[in-house]
């Protein structure tokens, strides 16, 4: 990957090696819990490393990657903040199984859908068809929420992940992420042997958005509707019907079947239909998810 001159990249193993010492983690935690910037002796007092030479040695190892030194003292870099964030997030684990919750919005087949959360995975299943969706969600997201709020909070969290991806940032490593709209069958790992009675219909006719991080190669797929929730035509269509789309549950926008289809492959065009109060708006996108056409109340 080409880097601008002010960005340098170290080997990941080397970076991880910097953290392979309890004393260094203690320094990062002291900066996180203290009132930055923190002076040398105050920081030394905050950690349990008696020898000042030892303390200095470990602190120096952290400077650049995780800590910066300013005139007033030491501060965490963004990566230093994120390491602490990961430690906080990692302090939550899932224990046991959450009681499933029925969602208010129906599947596009008309069936009711149930939300499950287990092993850091949110799963939505329809009781009438085999349509299932799965999303990775860290347990820290639910730290302060009541049981019945879990699907709403999960939906809000997913919106932030998708928005972040659409602005071009990987949710895992903050590296540059790209997205492409394509046929369902173009997604790496698509199983050609999938059964014919796929509830989604013919997978070649179904569009999906594939997000890929150029730095860590993390891949995430999302529906076309999800990816358009902040587009002005979609926001305005809802607003004109008196709806602030930010207040809508993301689960209203998850059904593929009759709402999303590939219209042509060369050039690639896919469309999705938003419906409010019986009015419809068909939004047509190209492979870069640019809106190329909007069609009100298209006969389908
Ligand atoms: Zn269904
Ligand atoms: Zn990444």
mmCIF file of C-alpha atoms and ligand atoms in Angstrom:
data_model
loop_
_atom_site.group_PDB
_atom_site.id
_atom_site.type_symbol
_atom_site.label_atom_id
_atom_site.label_comp_id
_atom_site.label_asym_id
_atom_site.label_seq_id
_atom_site.Cartn_x
_atom_site.Cartn_y
_atom_site.Cartn_z
ATOM 1 C CA UNK A 1 0.000 0.000 0.000
ATOM 2 C CA UNK A 2 1.348 3.449 -0.856
ATOM 3 C CA UNK A 3 1.756 5.695 2.145
ATOM 4 C CA UNK A 4 1.747 9.459 2.290
ATOM 5 C CA UNK A 5 5.061 10.719 3.674
ATOM 6 C CA UNK A 6 3.736 11.539 7.125
ATOM 7 C CA UNK A 7 2.414 8.017 7.710
ATOM 8 C CA UNK A 8 4.813 5.196 8.506
ATOM 9 C CA UNK A 9 4.041 1.582 9.165
ATOM 10 C CA UNK A 10 5.929 -0.749 11.488
ATOM 11 C CA UNK A 11 5.708 -4.531 11.370
ATOM 12 C CA UNK A 12 2.632 -5.674 13.361
ATOM 13 C CA UNK A 13 4.714 -8.270 15.262
ATOM 14 C CA UNK A 14 7.125 -5.533 16.288
ATOM 15 C CA UNK A 15 4.258 -3.356 17.545
ATOM 16 C CA UNK A 16 2.739 -6.240 19.464
ATOM 17 C CA UNK A 17 6.155 -6.976 20.951
ATOM 18 C CA UNK A 18 6.166 -3.492 22.499
ATOM 19 C CA UNK A 19 3.213 -4.541 24.640
ATOM 20 C CA UNK A 20 4.648 -7.872 25.741
ATOM 21 C CA UNK A 21 5.536 -6.627 29.181
ATOM 22 C CA UNK A 22 3.286 -6.033 32.186
ATOM 23 C CA UNK A 23 5.150 -2.845 33.118
ATOM 24 C CA UNK A 24 4.369 -1.252 29.765
ATOM 25 C CA UNK A 25 0.707 -2.175 30.012
ATOM 26 C CA UNK A 26 0.741 -0.630 33.524
ATOM 27 C CA UNK A 27 2.140 2.621 32.071
ATOM 28 C CA UNK A 28 -0.547 2.709 29.368
ATOM 29 C CA UNK A 29 -3.255 2.077 31.993
ATOM 30 C CA UNK A 30 -1.858 4.825 34.248
ATOM 31 C CA UNK A 31 -2.005 7.337 31.392
ATOM 32 C CA UNK A 32 -5.550 6.229 30.525
ATOM 33 C CA UNK A 33 -6.743 6.502 34.118
ATOM 34 C CA UNK A 34 -4.823 9.699 34.879
ATOM 35 C CA UNK A 35 -5.238 13.277 33.825
ATOM 36 C CA UNK A 36 -3.041 13.633 30.728
ATOM 37 C CA UNK A 37 -0.520 15.073 30.085
ATOM 38 C CA UNK A 38 1.301 13.454 33.004
ATOM 39 C CA UNK A 39 4.853 14.428 34.008
ATOM 40 C CA UNK A 40 7.660 11.837 34.332
ATOM 41 C CA UNK A 41 7.729 11.580 38.130
ATOM 42 C CA UNK A 42 3.950 11.661 38.525
ATOM 43 C CA UNK A 43 3.659 8.850 35.976
ATOM 44 C CA UNK A 44 6.407 6.895 37.727
ATOM 45 C CA UNK A 45 4.522 7.275 41.041
ATOM 46 C CA UNK A 46 1.335 5.965 39.414
ATOM 47 C CA UNK A 47 2.894 2.624 38.408
ATOM 48 C CA UNK A 48 4.464 -0.066 40.524
ATOM 49 C CA UNK A 49 7.982 -0.024 39.015
ATOM 50 C CA UNK A 50 10.434 0.852 41.791
ATOM 51 C CA UNK A 51 13.578 1.355 39.758
ATOM 52 C CA UNK A 52 13.509 4.599 37.814
ATOM 53 C CA UNK A 53 15.936 3.275 35.170
ATOM 54 C CA UNK A 54 13.585 0.344 34.523
ATOM 55 C CA UNK A 55 10.589 2.689 34.384
ATOM 56 C CA UNK A 56 12.388 4.960 31.918
ATOM 57 C CA UNK A 57 13.380 1.978 29.762
ATOM 58 C CA UNK A 58 9.786 0.737 29.435
ATOM 59 C CA UNK A 59 8.358 4.218 28.912
ATOM 60 C CA UNK A 60 10.830 4.879 26.082
ATOM 61 C CA UNK A 61 9.743 1.670 24.355
ATOM 62 C CA UNK A 62 6.180 2.997 24.228
ATOM 63 C CA UNK A 63 7.075 6.439 22.901
ATOM 64 C CA UNK A 64 6.062 7.001 19.237
ATOM 65 C CA UNK A 65 3.668 4.082 18.825
ATOM 66 C CA UNK A 66 1.559 4.413 21.968
ATOM 67 C CA UNK A 67 2.755 7.449 23.906
ATOM 68 C CA UNK A 68 3.827 10.956 22.876
ATOM 69 C CA UNK A 69 6.023 13.262 24.881
ATOM 70 C CA UNK A 70 4.989 16.890 24.956
ATOM 71 C CA UNK A 71 6.459 19.745 26.982
ATOM 72 C CA UNK A 72 3.875 19.295 29.761
ATOM 73 C CA UNK A 73 4.317 15.534 30.003
ATOM 74 C CA UNK A 74 3.288 12.226 28.461
ATOM 75 C CA UNK A 75 0.080 11.479 26.594
ATOM 76 C CA UNK A 76 -1.422 8.477 24.837
ATOM 77 C CA UNK A 77 -1.414 8.441 21.027
ATOM 78 C CA UNK A 78 -4.644 7.436 19.244
ATOM 79 C CA UNK A 79 -3.322 3.831 19.125
ATOM 80 C CA UNK A 80 -2.556 4.108 22.872
ATOM 81 C CA UNK A 81 -6.171 5.121 23.463
ATOM 82 C CA UNK A 82 -7.367 2.247 21.289
ATOM 83 C CA UNK A 83 -5.244 -0.317 23.145
ATOM 84 C CA UNK A 84 -6.893 0.881 26.350
ATOM 85 C CA UNK A 85 -10.287 0.780 24.614
ATOM 86 C CA UNK A 86 -9.607 -2.822 23.580
ATOM 87 C CA UNK A 87 -8.639 -3.679 27.182
ATOM 88 C CA UNK A 88 -11.896 -2.133 28.452
ATOM 89 C CA UNK A 89 -13.893 -3.880 25.715
ATOM 90 C CA UNK A 90 -12.088 -7.156 26.416
ATOM 91 C CA UNK A 91 -13.100 -6.953 30.064
ATOM 92 C CA UNK A 92 -16.621 -7.899 28.947
ATOM 93 C CA UNK A 93 -17.394 -11.432 27.925
ATOM 94 C CA UNK A 94 -20.617 -13.202 27.111
ATOM 95 C CA UNK A 95 -21.760 -15.583 29.777
ATOM 96 C CA UNK A 96 -24.679 -17.879 29.194
ATOM 97 C CA UNK A 97 -27.311 -17.308 26.577
ATOM 98 C CA UNK A 98 -29.557 -14.282 26.295
ATOM 99 C CA UNK A 99 -33.284 -14.961 26.147
ATOM 100 C CA UNK A 100 -34.364 -14.459 22.498
ATOM 101 C CA UNK A 101 -36.425 -11.364 21.672
ATOM 102 C CA UNK A 102 -39.096 -11.043 18.998
ATOM 103 C CA UNK A 103 -38.528 -8.083 16.657
ATOM 104 C CA UNK A 104 -41.333 -5.611 15.904
ATOM 105 C CA UNK A 105 -40.597 -5.481 12.172
ATOM 106 C CA UNK A 106 -41.542 -8.471 10.023
ATOM 107 C CA UNK A 107 -39.479 -10.475 7.548
ATOM 108 C CA UNK A 108 -40.222 -9.668 3.902
ATOM 109 C CA UNK A 109 -41.986 -13.056 3.690
ATOM 110 C CA UNK A 110 -44.415 -11.782 6.330
ATOM 111 C CA UNK A 111 -43.028 -14.000 9.076
ATOM 112 C CA UNK A 112 -42.020 -12.799 12.528
ATOM 113 C CA UNK A 113 -38.331 -12.533 13.323
ATOM 114 C CA UNK A 114 -36.421 -13.344 16.471
ATOM 115 C CA UNK A 115 -33.208 -11.792 17.724
ATOM 116 C CA UNK A 116 -30.623 -14.038 19.433
ATOM 117 C CA UNK A 117 -27.316 -13.058 20.984
ATOM 118 C CA UNK A 118 -24.743 -15.668 21.881
ATOM 119 C CA UNK A 119 -20.936 -15.915 21.681
ATOM 120 C CA UNK A 120 -20.659 -12.280 20.538
ATOM 121 C CA UNK A 121 -22.874 -13.043 17.558
ATOM 122 C CA UNK A 122 -26.273 -11.454 16.971
ATOM 123 C CA UNK A 123 -28.487 -13.682 14.842
ATOM 124 C CA UNK A 124 -31.854 -12.826 13.366
ATOM 125 C CA UNK A 125 -34.033 -15.696 12.270
ATOM 126 C CA UNK A 126 -37.426 -15.756 10.595
ATOM 127 C CA UNK A 127 -39.995 -18.230 11.913
ATOM 128 C CA UNK A 128 -41.512 -18.791 8.449
ATOM 129 C CA UNK A 129 -38.547 -18.955 6.073
ATOM 130 C CA UNK A 130 -34.865 -19.819 6.399
ATOM 131 C CA UNK A 131 -33.650 -16.209 6.010
ATOM 132 C CA UNK A 132 -30.981 -15.635 8.654
ATOM 133 C CA UNK A 133 -28.633 -12.714 9.258
ATOM 134 C CA UNK A 134 -25.578 -12.694 11.541
ATOM 135 C CA UNK A 135 -23.551 -9.818 12.910
ATOM 136 C CA UNK A 136 -20.466 -9.668 15.135
ATOM 137 C CA UNK A 137 -21.173 -7.418 18.106
ATOM 138 C CA UNK A 138 -18.839 -7.075 21.105
ATOM 139 C CA UNK A 139 -20.530 -7.623 24.489
ATOM 140 C CA UNK A 140 -19.318 -4.240 25.808
ATOM 141 C CA UNK A 141 -21.954 -2.660 23.532
ATOM 142 C CA UNK A 142 -24.651 -4.041 25.858
ATOM 143 C CA UNK A 143 -22.911 -3.121 29.128
ATOM 144 C CA UNK A 144 -25.622 -0.748 30.362
ATOM 145 C CA UNK A 145 -28.724 -1.918 28.596
ATOM 146 C CA UNK A 146 -31.896 -3.724 29.645
ATOM 147 C CA UNK A 147 -32.792 -7.041 28.051
ATOM 148 C CA UNK A 148 -35.598 -5.627 25.890
ATOM 149 C CA UNK A 149 -33.348 -2.852 24.579
ATOM 150 C CA UNK A 150 -30.755 -5.273 23.194
ATOM 151 C CA UNK A 151 -32.011 -5.375 19.539
ATOM 152 C CA UNK A 152 -32.295 -1.562 19.426
ATOM 153 C CA UNK A 153 -28.817 -1.066 20.855
ATOM 154 C CA UNK A 154 -27.423 -3.739 18.500
ATOM 155 C CA UNK A 155 -29.047 -1.920 15.564
ATOM 156 C CA UNK A 156 -27.580 1.425 16.600
ATOM 157 C CA UNK A 157 -24.149 -0.161 16.901
ATOM 158 C CA UNK A 158 -24.392 -1.733 13.434
ATOM 159 C CA UNK A 159 -25.365 1.602 11.923
ATOM 160 C CA UNK A 160 -22.122 3.101 13.207
ATOM 161 C CA UNK A 161 -20.131 0.204 11.716
ATOM 162 C CA UNK A 162 -21.764 0.609 8.295
ATOM 163 C CA UNK A 163 -21.403 4.384 8.304
ATOM 164 C CA UNK A 164 -17.766 4.082 9.210
ATOM 165 C CA UNK A 165 -17.195 1.626 6.369
ATOM 166 C CA UNK A 166 -18.943 3.937 3.957
ATOM 167 C CA UNK A 167 -16.712 6.785 4.896
ATOM 168 C CA UNK A 168 -13.803 4.481 4.047
ATOM 169 C CA UNK A 169 -12.513 3.323 7.443
ATOM 170 C CA UNK A 170 -12.094 -0.237 8.651
ATOM 171 C CA UNK A 171 -13.941 -0.791 11.951
ATOM 172 C CA UNK A 172 -11.163 -3.135 13.097
ATOM 173 C CA UNK A 173 -7.933 -1.310 12.311
ATOM 174 C CA UNK A 174 -8.966 2.180 11.028
ATOM 175 C CA UNK A 175 -7.168 1.427 7.759
ATOM 176 C CA UNK A 176 -8.643 2.442 4.376
ATOM 177 C CA UNK A 177 -11.710 0.395 3.410
ATOM 178 C CA UNK A 178 -13.272 0.132 -0.047
ATOM 179 C CA UNK A 179 -16.739 -0.974 -1.018
ATOM 180 C CA UNK A 180 -18.228 -2.557 -4.113
ATOM 181 C CA UNK A 181 -21.805 -3.463 -4.921
ATOM 182 C CA UNK A 182 -21.891 -6.861 -6.612
ATOM 183 C CA UNK A 183 -23.930 -10.004 -7.112
ATOM 184 C CA UNK A 184 -24.329 -12.232 -4.083
ATOM 185 C CA UNK A 185 -22.380 -14.920 -5.948
ATOM 186 C CA UNK A 186 -19.328 -12.625 -6.324
ATOM 187 C CA UNK A 187 -18.641 -12.548 -2.581
ATOM 188 C CA UNK A 188 -15.521 -14.620 -1.750
ATOM 189 C CA UNK A 189 -16.556 -17.795 0.013
ATOM 190 C CA UNK A 190 -19.908 -18.019 -1.726
ATOM 191 C CA UNK A 191 -20.828 -21.677 -1.797
ATOM 192 C CA UNK A 192 -21.894 -22.766 -5.275
ATOM 193 C CA UNK A 193 -23.433 -25.839 -3.687
ATOM 194 C CA UNK A 194 -26.017 -23.777 -1.804
ATOM 195 C CA UNK A 195 -29.430 -25.404 -2.095
ATOM 196 C CA UNK A 196 -31.709 -24.355 -4.940
ATOM 197 C CA UNK A 197 -34.498 -23.369 -2.549
ATOM 198 C CA UNK A 198 -32.488 -20.462 -1.190
ATOM 199 C CA UNK A 199 -35.037 -18.238 0.593
ATOM 200 C CA UNK A 200 -33.362 -15.189 -0.918
ATOM 201 C CA UNK A 201 -34.261 -16.357 -4.438
ATOM 202 C CA UNK A 202 -31.699 -16.612 -7.205
ATOM 203 C CA UNK A 203 -28.433 -15.374 -5.624
ATOM 204 C CA UNK A 204 -27.253 -14.054 -9.004
ATOM 205 C CA UNK A 205 -30.125 -11.592 -8.973
ATOM 206 C CA UNK A 206 -29.371 -10.389 -5.471
ATOM 207 C CA UNK A 207 -27.060 -7.457 -4.834
ATOM 208 C CA UNK A 208 -24.807 -7.138 -1.833
ATOM 209 C CA UNK A 209 -22.230 -4.584 -0.744
ATOM 210 C CA UNK A 210 -18.774 -5.987 -0.075
ATOM 211 C CA UNK A 211 -16.484 -3.884 2.140
ATOM 212 C CA UNK A 212 -12.796 -4.741 2.201
ATOM 213 C CA UNK A 213 -10.021 -3.232 4.281
ATOM 214 C CA UNK A 214 -6.824 -2.662 2.287
ATOM 215 C CA UNK A 215 -4.740 -2.779 5.440
ATOM 216 C CA UNK A 216 -5.941 -5.837 7.384
ATOM 217 C CA UNK A 217 -8.030 -7.468 4.600
ATOM 218 C CA UNK A 218 -11.069 -7.703 6.876
ATOM 219 C CA UNK A 219 -14.201 -8.284 4.784
ATOM 220 C CA UNK A 220 -17.783 -7.388 5.714
ATOM 221 C CA UNK A 221 -20.932 -7.603 3.614
ATOM 222 C CA UNK A 222 -24.042 -5.503 4.049
ATOM 223 C CA UNK A 223 -27.361 -5.080 2.301
ATOM 224 C CA UNK A 224 -27.848 -2.282 -0.232
ATOM 225 C CA UNK A 225 -30.543 -0.621 1.910
ATOM 226 C CA UNK A 226 -28.247 -0.476 4.937
ATOM 227 C CA UNK A 227 -25.647 1.273 2.864
ATOM 228 C CA UNK A 228 -28.077 3.932 1.660
ATOM 229 C CA UNK A 229 -29.554 4.971 5.014
ATOM 230 C CA UNK A 230 -27.571 8.204 5.089
ATOM 231 C CA UNK A 231 -27.978 9.044 1.383
ATOM 232 C CA UNK A 232 -29.834 12.371 0.910
ATOM 233 C CA UNK A 233 -32.526 10.899 -1.410
ATOM 234 C CA UNK A 234 -33.392 8.247 1.158
ATOM 235 C CA UNK A 235 -33.247 10.669 4.093
ATOM 236 C CA UNK A 236 -35.452 13.158 2.153
ATOM 237 C CA UNK A 237 -37.976 10.488 1.080
ATOM 238 C CA UNK A 238 -38.538 9.578 4.728
ATOM 239 C CA UNK A 239 -38.442 13.189 5.890
ATOM 240 C CA UNK A 240 -41.130 14.140 3.351
ATOM 241 C CA UNK A 241 -43.311 11.494 5.017
ATOM 242 C CA UNK A 242 -42.659 13.003 8.435
ATOM 243 C CA UNK A 243 -40.089 10.370 9.412
ATOM 244 C CA UNK A 244 -36.625 11.057 10.763
ATOM 245 C CA UNK A 245 -34.727 8.025 9.459
ATOM 246 C CA UNK A 246 -32.314 8.277 12.389
ATOM 247 C CA UNK A 247 -35.188 7.248 14.673
ATOM 248 C CA UNK A 248 -36.049 4.156 12.600
ATOM 249 C CA UNK A 249 -34.920 0.745 13.714
ATOM 250 C CA UNK A 250 -32.268 -0.659 11.394
ATOM 251 C CA UNK A 251 -34.148 -3.959 11.460
ATOM 252 C CA UNK A 252 -36.824 -2.407 9.228
ATOM 253 C CA UNK A 253 -34.277 -2.251 6.426
ATOM 254 C CA UNK A 254 -32.880 -5.760 6.482
ATOM 255 C CA UNK A 255 -35.120 -7.789 4.212
ATOM 256 C CA UNK A 256 -33.697 -8.627 0.818
ATOM 257 C CA UNK A 257 -36.180 -10.607 -1.175
ATOM 258 C CA UNK A 258 -38.592 -8.309 -2.945
ATOM 259 C CA UNK A 259 -36.765 -5.096 -2.190
ATOM 260 C CA UNK A 260 -33.332 -5.598 -3.699
ATOM 261 C CA UNK A 261 -32.269 -6.916 -7.091
ATOM 262 C CA UNK A 262 -29.504 -6.791 -9.666
ATOM 263 C CA UNK A 263 -30.918 -4.975 -12.726
ATOM 264 C CA UNK A 264 -27.913 -5.448 -15.015
ATOM 265 C CA UNK A 265 -24.343 -6.715 -14.756
ATOM 266 C CA UNK A 266 -22.674 -4.640 -17.513
ATOM 267 C CA UNK A 267 -22.800 -1.922 -16.449
ATOM 268 C CA UNK A 268 -23.592 -3.119 -12.938
ATOM 269 C CA UNK A 269 -26.859 -1.728 -11.652
ATOM 270 C CA UNK A 270 -28.725 -2.800 -8.548
ATOM 271 C CA UNK A 271 -31.858 -1.407 -7.016
ATOM 272 C CA UNK A 272 -33.655 -1.420 -3.732
ATOM 273 C CA UNK A 273 -37.128 -0.225 -2.829
ATOM 274 C CA UNK A 274 -37.918 1.907 0.220
ATOM 275 C CA UNK A 275 -41.578 1.949 1.279
ATOM 276 C CA UNK A 276 -43.312 4.466 3.546
ATOM 277 C CA UNK A 277 -47.100 4.678 3.994
ATOM 278 C CA UNK A 278 -47.638 2.737 0.774
ATOM 279 C CA UNK A 279 -45.403 5.079 -1.249
ATOM 280 C CA UNK A 280 -42.328 3.552 -2.807
ATOM 281 C CA UNK A 281 -38.966 4.890 -3.853
ATOM 282 C CA UNK A 282 -36.715 2.711 -6.009
ATOM 283 C CA UNK A 283 -33.061 3.681 -5.732
ATOM 284 C CA UNK A 284 -30.659 2.437 -8.422
ATOM 285 C CA UNK A 285 -26.925 2.263 -7.635
ATOM 286 C CA UNK A 286 -23.781 1.391 -9.603
ATOM 287 C CA UNK A 287 -20.911 -0.850 -8.460
ATOM 288 C CA UNK A 288 -19.429 1.969 -6.381
ATOM 289 C CA UNK A 289 -22.758 2.462 -4.585
ATOM 290 C CA UNK A 290 -23.331 5.815 -6.278
ATOM 291 C CA UNK A 291 -27.021 6.545 -6.763
ATOM 292 C CA UNK A 292 -27.538 6.735 -10.535
ATOM 293 C CA UNK A 293 -31.336 6.909 -10.645
ATOM 294 C CA UNK A 294 -34.349 7.201 -8.365
ATOM 295 C CA UNK A 295 -37.773 6.043 -9.488
ATOM 296 C CA UNK A 296 -40.866 6.940 -7.446
ATOM 297 C CA UNK A 297 -43.594 4.275 -7.351
ATOM 298 C CA UNK A 298 -42.026 2.032 -9.972
ATOM 299 C CA UNK A 299 -44.420 -0.740 -11.023
ATOM 300 C CA UNK A 300 -42.811 -3.982 -9.981
HETATM 301 ZN ZN1 LIG B 1 -39.107 -14.874 6.375
HETATM 302 ZN ZN1 LIG B 2 -8.704 -3.205 8.680
#
